[in-house]
PDB file of C-alpha atoms and ligand atoms in Angstrom:
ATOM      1  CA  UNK A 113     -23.266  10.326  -7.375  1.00 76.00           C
ATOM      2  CA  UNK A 114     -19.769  12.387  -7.392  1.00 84.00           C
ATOM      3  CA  UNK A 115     -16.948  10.778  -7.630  1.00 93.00           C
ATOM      4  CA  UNK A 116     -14.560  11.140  -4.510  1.00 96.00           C
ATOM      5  CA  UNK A 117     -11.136   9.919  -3.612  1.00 97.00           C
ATOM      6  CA  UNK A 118     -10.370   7.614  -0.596  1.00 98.00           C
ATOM      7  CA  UNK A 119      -7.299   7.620   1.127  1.00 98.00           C
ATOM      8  CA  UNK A 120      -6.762   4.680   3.282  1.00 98.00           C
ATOM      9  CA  UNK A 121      -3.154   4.918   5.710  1.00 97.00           C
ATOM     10  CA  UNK A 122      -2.027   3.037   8.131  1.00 95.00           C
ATOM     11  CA  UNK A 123       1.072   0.422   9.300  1.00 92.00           C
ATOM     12  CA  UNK A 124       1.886  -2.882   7.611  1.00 89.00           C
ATOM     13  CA  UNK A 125      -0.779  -5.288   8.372  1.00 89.00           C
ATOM     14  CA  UNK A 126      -3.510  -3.841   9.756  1.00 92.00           C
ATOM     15  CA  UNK A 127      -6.078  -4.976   6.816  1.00 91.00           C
ATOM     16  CA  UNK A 128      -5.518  -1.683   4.750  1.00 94.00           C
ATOM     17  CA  UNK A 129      -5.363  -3.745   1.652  1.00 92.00           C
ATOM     18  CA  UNK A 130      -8.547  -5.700   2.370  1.00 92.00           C
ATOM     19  CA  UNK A 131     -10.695  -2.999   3.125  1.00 96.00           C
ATOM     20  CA  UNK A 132      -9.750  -0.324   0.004  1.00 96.00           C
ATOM     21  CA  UNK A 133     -10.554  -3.502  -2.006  1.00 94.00           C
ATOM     22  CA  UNK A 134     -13.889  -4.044  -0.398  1.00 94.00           C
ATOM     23  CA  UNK A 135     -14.969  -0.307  -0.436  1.00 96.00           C
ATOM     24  CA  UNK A 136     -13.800  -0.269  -4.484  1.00 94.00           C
ATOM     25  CA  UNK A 137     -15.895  -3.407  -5.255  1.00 93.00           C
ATOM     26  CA  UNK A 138     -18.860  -1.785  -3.004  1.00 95.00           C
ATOM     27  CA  UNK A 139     -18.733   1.787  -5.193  1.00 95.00           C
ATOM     28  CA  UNK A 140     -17.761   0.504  -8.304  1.00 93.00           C
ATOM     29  CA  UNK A 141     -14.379   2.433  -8.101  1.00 94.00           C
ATOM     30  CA  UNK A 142     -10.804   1.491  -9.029  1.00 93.00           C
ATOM     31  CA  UNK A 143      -8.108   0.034  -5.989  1.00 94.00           C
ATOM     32  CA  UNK A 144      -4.907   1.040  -6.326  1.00 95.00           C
ATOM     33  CA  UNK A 145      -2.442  -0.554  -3.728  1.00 96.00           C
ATOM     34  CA  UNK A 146       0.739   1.692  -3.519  1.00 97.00           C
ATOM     35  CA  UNK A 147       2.927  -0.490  -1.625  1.00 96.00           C
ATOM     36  CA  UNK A 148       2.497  -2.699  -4.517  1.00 97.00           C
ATOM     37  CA  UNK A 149       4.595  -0.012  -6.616  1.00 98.00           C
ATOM     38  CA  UNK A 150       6.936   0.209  -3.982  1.00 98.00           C
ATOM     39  CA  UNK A 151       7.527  -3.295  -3.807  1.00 98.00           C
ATOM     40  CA  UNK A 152       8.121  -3.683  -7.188  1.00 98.00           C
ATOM     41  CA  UNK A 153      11.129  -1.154  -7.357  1.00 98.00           C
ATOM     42  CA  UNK A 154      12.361  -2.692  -4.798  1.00 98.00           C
ATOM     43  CA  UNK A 155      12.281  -6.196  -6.381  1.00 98.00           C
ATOM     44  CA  UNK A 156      13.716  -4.676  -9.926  1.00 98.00           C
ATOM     45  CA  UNK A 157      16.774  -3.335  -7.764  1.00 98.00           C
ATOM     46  CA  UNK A 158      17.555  -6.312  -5.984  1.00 98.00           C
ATOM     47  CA  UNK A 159      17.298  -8.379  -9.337  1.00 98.00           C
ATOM     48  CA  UNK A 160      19.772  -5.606 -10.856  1.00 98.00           C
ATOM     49  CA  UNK A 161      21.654  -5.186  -8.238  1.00 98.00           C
ATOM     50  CA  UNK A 162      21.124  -1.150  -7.989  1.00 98.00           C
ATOM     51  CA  UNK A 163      22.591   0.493  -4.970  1.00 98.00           C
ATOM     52  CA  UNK A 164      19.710   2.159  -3.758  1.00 97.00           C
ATOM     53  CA  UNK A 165      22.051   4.801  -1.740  1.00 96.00           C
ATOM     54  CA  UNK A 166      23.694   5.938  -4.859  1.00 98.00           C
ATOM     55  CA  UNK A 167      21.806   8.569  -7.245  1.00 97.00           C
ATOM     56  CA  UNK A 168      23.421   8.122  -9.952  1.00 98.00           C
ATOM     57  CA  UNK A 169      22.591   3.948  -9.706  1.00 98.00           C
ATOM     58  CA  UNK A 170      18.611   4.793  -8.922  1.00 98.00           C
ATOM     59  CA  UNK A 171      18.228   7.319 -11.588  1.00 98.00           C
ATOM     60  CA  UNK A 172      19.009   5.008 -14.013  1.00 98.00           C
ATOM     61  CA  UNK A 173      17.040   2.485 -12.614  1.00 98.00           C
ATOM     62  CA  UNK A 174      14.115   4.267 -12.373  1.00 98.00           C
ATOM     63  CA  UNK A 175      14.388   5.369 -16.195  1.00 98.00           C
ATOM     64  CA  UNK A 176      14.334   1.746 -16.882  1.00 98.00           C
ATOM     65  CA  UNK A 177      11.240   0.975 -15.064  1.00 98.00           C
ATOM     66  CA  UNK A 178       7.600   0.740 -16.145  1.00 97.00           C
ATOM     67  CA  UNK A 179       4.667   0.132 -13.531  1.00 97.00           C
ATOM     68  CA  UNK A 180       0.891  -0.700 -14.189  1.00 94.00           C
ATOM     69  CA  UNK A 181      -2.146  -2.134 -12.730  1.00 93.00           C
ATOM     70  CA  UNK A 182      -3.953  -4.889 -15.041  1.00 93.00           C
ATOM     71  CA  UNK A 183      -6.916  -6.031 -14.071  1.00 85.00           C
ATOM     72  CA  UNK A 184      -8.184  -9.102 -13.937  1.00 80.00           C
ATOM     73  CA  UNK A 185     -12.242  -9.442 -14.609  1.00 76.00           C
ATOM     74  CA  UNK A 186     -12.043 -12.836 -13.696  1.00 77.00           C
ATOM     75  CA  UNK A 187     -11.077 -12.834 -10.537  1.00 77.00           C
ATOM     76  CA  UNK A 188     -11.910  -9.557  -9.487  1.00 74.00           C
ATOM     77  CA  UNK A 189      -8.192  -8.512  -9.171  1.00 84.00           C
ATOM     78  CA  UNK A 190      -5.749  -6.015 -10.509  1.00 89.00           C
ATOM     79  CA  UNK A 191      -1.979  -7.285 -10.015  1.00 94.00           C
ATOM     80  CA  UNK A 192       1.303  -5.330 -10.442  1.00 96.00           C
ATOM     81  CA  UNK A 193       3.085  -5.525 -13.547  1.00 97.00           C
ATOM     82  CA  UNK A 194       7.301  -4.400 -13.685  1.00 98.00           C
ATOM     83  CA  UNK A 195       8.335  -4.358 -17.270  1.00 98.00           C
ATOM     84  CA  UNK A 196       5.109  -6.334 -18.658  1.00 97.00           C
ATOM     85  CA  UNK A 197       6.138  -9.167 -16.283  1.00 98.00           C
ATOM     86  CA  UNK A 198       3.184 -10.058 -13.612  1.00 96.00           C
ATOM     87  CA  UNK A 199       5.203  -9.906 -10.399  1.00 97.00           C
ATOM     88  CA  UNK A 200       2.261  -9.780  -8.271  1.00 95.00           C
ATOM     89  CA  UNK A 201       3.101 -12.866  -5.979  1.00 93.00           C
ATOM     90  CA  UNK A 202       7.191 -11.895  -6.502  1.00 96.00           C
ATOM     91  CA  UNK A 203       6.347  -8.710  -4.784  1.00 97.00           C
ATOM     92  CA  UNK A 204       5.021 -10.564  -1.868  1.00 92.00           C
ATOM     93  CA  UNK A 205       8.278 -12.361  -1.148  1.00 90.00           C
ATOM     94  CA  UNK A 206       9.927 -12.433   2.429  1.00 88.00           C
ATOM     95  CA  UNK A 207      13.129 -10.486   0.276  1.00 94.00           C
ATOM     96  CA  UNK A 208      11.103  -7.918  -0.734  1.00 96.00           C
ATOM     97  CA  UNK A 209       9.571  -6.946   2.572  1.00 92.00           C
ATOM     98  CA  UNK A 210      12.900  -6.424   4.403  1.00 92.00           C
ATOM     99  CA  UNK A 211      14.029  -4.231   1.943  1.00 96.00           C
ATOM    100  CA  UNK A 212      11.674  -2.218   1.043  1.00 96.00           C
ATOM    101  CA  UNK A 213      11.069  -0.117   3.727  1.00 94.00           C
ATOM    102  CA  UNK A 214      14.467   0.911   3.148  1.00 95.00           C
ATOM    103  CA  UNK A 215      13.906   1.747  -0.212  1.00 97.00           C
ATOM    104  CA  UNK A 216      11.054   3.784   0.253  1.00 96.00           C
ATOM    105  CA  UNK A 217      13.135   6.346   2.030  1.00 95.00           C
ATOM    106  CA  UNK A 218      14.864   7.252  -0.839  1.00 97.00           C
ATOM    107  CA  UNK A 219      13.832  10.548  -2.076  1.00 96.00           C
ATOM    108  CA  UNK A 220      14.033   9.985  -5.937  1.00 97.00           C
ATOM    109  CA  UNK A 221      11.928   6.388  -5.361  1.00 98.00           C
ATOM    110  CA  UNK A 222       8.953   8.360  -3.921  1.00 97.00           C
ATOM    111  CA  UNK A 223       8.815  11.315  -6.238  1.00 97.00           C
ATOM    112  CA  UNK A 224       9.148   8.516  -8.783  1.00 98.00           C
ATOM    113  CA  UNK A 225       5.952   6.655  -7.141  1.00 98.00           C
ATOM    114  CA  UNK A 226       3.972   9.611  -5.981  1.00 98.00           C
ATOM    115  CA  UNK A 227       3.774  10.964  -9.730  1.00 97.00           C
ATOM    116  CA  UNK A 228       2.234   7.643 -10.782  1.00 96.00           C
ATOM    117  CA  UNK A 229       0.081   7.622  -7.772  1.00 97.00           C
ATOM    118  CA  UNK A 230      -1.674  11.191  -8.549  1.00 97.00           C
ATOM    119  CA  UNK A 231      -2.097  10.631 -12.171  1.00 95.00           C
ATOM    120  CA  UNK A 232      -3.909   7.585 -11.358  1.00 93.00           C
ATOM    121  CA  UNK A 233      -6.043   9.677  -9.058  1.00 93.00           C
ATOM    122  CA  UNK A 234      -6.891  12.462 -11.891  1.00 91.00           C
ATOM    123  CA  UNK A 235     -10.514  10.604 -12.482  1.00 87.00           C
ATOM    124  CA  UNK A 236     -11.359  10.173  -8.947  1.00 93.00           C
ATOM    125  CA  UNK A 237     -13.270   7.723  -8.429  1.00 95.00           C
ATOM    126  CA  UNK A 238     -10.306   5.710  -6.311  1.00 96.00           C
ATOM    127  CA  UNK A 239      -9.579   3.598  -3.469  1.00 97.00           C
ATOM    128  CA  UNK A 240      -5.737   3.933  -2.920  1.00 97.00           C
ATOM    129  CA  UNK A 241      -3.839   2.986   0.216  1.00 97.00           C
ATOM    130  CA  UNK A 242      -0.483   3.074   1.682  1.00 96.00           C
ATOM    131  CA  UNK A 243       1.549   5.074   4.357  1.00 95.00           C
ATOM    132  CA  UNK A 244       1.441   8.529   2.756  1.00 96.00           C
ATOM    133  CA  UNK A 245      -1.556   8.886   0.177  1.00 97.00           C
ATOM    134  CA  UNK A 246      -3.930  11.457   2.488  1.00 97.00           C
ATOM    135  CA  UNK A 247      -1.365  13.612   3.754  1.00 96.00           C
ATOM    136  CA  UNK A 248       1.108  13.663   0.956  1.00 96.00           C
ATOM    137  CA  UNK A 249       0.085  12.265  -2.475  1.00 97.00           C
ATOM    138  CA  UNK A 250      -3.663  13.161  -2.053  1.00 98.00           C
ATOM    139  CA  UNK A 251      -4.145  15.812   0.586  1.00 97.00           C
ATOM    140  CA  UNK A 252      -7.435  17.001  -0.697  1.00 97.00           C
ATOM    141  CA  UNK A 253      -8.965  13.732  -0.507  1.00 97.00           C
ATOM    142  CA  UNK A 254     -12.664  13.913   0.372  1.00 97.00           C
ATOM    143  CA  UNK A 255     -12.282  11.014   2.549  1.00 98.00           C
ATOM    144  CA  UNK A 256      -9.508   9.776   4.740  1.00 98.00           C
ATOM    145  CA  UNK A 257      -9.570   6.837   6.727  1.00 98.00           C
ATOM    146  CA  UNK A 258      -5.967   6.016   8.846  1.00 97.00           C
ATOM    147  CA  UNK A 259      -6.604   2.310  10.037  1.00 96.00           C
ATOM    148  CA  UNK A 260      -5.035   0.602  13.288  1.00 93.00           C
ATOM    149  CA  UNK A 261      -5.087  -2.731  15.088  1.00 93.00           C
ATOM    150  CA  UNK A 262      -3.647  -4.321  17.750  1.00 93.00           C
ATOM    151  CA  UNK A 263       0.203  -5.269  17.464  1.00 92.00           C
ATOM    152  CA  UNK A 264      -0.599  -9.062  18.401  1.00 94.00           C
ATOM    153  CA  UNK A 265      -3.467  -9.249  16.072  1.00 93.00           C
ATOM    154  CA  UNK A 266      -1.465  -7.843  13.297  1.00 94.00           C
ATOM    155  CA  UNK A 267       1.476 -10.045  13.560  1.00 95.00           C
ATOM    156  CA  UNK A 268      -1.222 -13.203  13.552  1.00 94.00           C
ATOM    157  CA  UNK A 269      -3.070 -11.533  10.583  1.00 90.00           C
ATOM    158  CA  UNK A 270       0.345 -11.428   9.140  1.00 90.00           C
ATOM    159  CA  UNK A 271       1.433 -14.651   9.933  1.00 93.00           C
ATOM    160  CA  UNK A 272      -1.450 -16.431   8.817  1.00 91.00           C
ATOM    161  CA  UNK A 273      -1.290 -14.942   5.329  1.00 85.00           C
ATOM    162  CA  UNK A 274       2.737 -15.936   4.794  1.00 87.00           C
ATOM    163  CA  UNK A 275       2.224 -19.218   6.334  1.00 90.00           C
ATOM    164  CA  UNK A 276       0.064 -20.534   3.494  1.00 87.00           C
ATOM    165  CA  UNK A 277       2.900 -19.674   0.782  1.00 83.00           C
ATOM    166  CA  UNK A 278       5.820 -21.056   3.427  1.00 87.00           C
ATOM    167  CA  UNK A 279       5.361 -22.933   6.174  1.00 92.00           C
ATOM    168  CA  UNK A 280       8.443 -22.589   7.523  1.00 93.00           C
ATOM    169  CA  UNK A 281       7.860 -19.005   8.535  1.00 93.00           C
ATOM    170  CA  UNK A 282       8.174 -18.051  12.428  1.00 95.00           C
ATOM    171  CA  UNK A 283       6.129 -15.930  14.163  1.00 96.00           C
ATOM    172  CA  UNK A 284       9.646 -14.157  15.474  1.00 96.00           C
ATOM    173  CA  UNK A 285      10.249 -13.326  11.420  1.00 94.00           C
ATOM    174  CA  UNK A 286       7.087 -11.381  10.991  1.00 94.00           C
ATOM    175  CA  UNK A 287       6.939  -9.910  14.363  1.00 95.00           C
ATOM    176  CA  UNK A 288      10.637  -8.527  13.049  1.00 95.00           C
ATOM    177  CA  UNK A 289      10.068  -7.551   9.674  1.00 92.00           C
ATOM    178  CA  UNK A 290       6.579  -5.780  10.864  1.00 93.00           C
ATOM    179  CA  UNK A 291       8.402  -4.052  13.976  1.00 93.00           C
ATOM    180  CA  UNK A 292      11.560  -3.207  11.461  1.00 93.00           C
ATOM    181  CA  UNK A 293       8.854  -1.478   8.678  1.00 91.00           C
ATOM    182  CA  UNK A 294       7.008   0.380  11.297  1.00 92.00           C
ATOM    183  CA  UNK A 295       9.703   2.120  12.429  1.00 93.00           C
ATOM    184  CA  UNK A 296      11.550   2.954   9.352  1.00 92.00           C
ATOM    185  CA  UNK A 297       8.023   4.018   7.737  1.00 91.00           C
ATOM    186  CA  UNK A 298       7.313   6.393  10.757  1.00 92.00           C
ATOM    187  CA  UNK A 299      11.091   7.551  11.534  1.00 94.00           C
ATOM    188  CA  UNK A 300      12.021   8.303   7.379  1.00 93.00           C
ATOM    189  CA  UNK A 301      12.764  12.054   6.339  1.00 93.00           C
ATOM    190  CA  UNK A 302      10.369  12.176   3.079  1.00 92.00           C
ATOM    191  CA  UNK A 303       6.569  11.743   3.939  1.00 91.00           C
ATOM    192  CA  UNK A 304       6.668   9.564   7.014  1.00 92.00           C
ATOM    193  CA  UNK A 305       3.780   7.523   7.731  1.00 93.00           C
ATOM    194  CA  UNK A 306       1.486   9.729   9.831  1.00 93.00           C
ATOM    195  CA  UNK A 307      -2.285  10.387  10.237  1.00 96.00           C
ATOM    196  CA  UNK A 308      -3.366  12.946   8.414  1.00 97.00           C
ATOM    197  CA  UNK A 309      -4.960  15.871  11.083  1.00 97.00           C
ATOM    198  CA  UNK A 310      -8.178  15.474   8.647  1.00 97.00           C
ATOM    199  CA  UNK A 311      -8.319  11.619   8.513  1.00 98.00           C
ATOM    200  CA  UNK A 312     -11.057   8.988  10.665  1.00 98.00           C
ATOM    201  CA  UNK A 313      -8.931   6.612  12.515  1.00 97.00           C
ATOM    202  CA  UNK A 314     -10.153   3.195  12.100  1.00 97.00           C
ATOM    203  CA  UNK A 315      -9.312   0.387  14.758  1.00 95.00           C
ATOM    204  CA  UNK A 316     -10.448  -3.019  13.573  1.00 94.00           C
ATOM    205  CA  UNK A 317      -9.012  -4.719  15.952  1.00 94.00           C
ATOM    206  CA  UNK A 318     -12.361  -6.117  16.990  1.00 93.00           C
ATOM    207  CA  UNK A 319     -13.896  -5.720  14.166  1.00 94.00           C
ATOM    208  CA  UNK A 320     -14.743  -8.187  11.274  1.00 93.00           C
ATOM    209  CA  UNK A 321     -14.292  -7.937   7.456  1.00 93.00           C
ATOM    210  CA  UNK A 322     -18.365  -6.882   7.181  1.00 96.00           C
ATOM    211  CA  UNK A 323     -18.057  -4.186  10.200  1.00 96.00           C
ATOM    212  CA  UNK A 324     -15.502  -2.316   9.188  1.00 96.00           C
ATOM    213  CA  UNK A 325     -16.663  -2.665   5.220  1.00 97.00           C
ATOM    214  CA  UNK A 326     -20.095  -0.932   6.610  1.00 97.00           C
ATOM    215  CA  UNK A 327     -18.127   1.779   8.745  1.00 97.00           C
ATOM    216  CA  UNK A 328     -16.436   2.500   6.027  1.00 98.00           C
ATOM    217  CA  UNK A 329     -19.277   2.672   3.488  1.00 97.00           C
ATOM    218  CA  UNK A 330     -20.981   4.811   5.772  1.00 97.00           C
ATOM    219  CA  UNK A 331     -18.510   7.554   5.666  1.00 97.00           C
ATOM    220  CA  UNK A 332     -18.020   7.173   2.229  1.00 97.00           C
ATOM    221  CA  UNK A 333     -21.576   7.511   1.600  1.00 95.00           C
ATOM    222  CA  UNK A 334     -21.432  11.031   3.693  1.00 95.00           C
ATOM    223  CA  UNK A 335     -18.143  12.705   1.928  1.00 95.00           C
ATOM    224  CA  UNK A 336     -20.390  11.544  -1.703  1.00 94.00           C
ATOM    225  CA  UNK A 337     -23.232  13.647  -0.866  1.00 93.00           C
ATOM    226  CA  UNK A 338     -21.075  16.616   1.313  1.00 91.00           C
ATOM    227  CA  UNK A 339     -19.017  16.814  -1.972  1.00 87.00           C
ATOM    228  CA  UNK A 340     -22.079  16.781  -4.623  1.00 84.00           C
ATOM    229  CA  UNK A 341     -23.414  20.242  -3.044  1.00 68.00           C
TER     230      UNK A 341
HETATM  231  O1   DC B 699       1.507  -1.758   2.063  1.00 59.46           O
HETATM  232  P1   DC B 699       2.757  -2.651   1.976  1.00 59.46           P
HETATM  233  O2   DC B 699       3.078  -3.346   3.261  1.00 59.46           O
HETATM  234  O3   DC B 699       2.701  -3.576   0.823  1.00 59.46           O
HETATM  235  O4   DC B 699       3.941  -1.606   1.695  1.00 59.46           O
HETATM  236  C1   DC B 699       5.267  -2.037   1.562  1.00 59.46           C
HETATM  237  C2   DC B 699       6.217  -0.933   1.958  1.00 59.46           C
HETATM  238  O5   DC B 699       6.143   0.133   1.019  1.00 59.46           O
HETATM  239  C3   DC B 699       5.997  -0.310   3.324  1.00 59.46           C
HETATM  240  O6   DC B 699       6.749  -0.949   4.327  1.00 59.46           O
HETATM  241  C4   DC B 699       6.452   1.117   3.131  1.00 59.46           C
HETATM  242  C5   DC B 699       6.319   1.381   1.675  1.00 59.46           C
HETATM  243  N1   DC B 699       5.209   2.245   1.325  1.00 59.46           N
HETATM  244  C6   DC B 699       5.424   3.601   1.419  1.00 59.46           C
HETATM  245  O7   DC B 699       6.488   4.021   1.840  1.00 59.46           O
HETATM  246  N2   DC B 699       4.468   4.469   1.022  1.00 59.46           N
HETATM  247  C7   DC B 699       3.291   4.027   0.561  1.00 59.46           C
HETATM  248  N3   DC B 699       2.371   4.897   0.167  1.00 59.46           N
HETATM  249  C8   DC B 699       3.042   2.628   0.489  1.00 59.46           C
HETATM  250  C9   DC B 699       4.017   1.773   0.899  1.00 59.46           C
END
């Protein structure tokens, strides 16, 4: 069957993650989660200290940073490596997600990213998601799927996941944090997060893991054979 490349976009939390991994397991193709990368810049300039509003500091930075997926056959998993250091749960912290919105407006951080992003996508055969993969890093993607919930549902989903790793964690926090990213991911100058005009919205809202997994399949199923002709 031809390889295709899958372009799932959406805000923070509304199971993006969850269902590029399915759909890679399901087709035997590789996941590749872009916040991860973004994340992880943002964790290298908070541990260094970079000034992410001065050039000069970020160029540098960037020079000095090396990204890649390893997976894991194990457990199924591919986790983000800075510098040959596994920073896959570091990436995750509360730190990280207020800041890196911010960093991801920065011009030289997404060219950066974006160049990663498309050589990973020169095989096909990928599952990547984010905010901007189908209508800037990928905009010839066979498929693009641009998923939505419910705020409330998104904020428990949320919630739920950061409550495990620290209890103390208020609902009020991640309603915050997820209202703060929304905004600054939609309202940025480079590549705001935006459907593409050629994507399938998705709302799993009501939907469970399996539904939206055999939605999704579906459509991917379709853009396979459309693309082998
Ligand atoms: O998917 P995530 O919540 O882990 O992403 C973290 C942040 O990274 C998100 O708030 C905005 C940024 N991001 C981006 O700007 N572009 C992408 N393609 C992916 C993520």
């Amino acid at each position: 069957m031809q390889k295709i490349i899958i372009t799932i976009d959406g805000f923070s939390s509304c199971g993006k993650s969850t269902l590029a991994k399915q759909l890679a397991r399901e087709l035997n193709y590789v996941f590749i989660d872009s916040g991860a990368m973004y994340r992880a810049i943002t964790l290298y300039f908070l541990r260094n200290h970079v000034d992410w509003y001065n050039k000069e500091q970020v160029s540098k930075a960037l020079e000095e940073i090396d990204l890649d997926f390893h997976y894991n056959e194990k457990t199924n998993e591919s986790h983000m490596y800075l510098n040959e250091e596994n920073v896959e749960q570091l990436i995750r912290d509360m730190l990280v997600s207020e800041n890196v919105s911010e960093v991801s407006t920065i011009k030289e951080v997404r060219e950066f990213a974006v160049a990663q992003q498309q050589k990973l996508g020169l095989r096909k055969g990928i599952v990547m998601d984010g905010r901007d993969i189908g209508t800037t890093v990928f905009p010839n993607a066979e498929l693009k799927i641009f998923v939505t919930a419910d705020p409330t549902v998104r904020v428990e989903r949320r919630f739920k996941e950061l409550y495990d790793k620290n209890p103390n964690i208020t609902i009020e926090e991640v309603r915050n944090n997820l209202e703060m990213r929304d905004y600054i991911d939609s309202n940025r100058e480079v590549s705001p997060l935006r459907k593409a005009n050629d994507a399938i919205v998705l709302d799993n809202s009501d939907l469970t893991r399996e539904q939206q997994l055999k939605t999704a399949l579906k459509w991917a199923k379709e853009r396979m054979i459309a693309h082998a002709n």
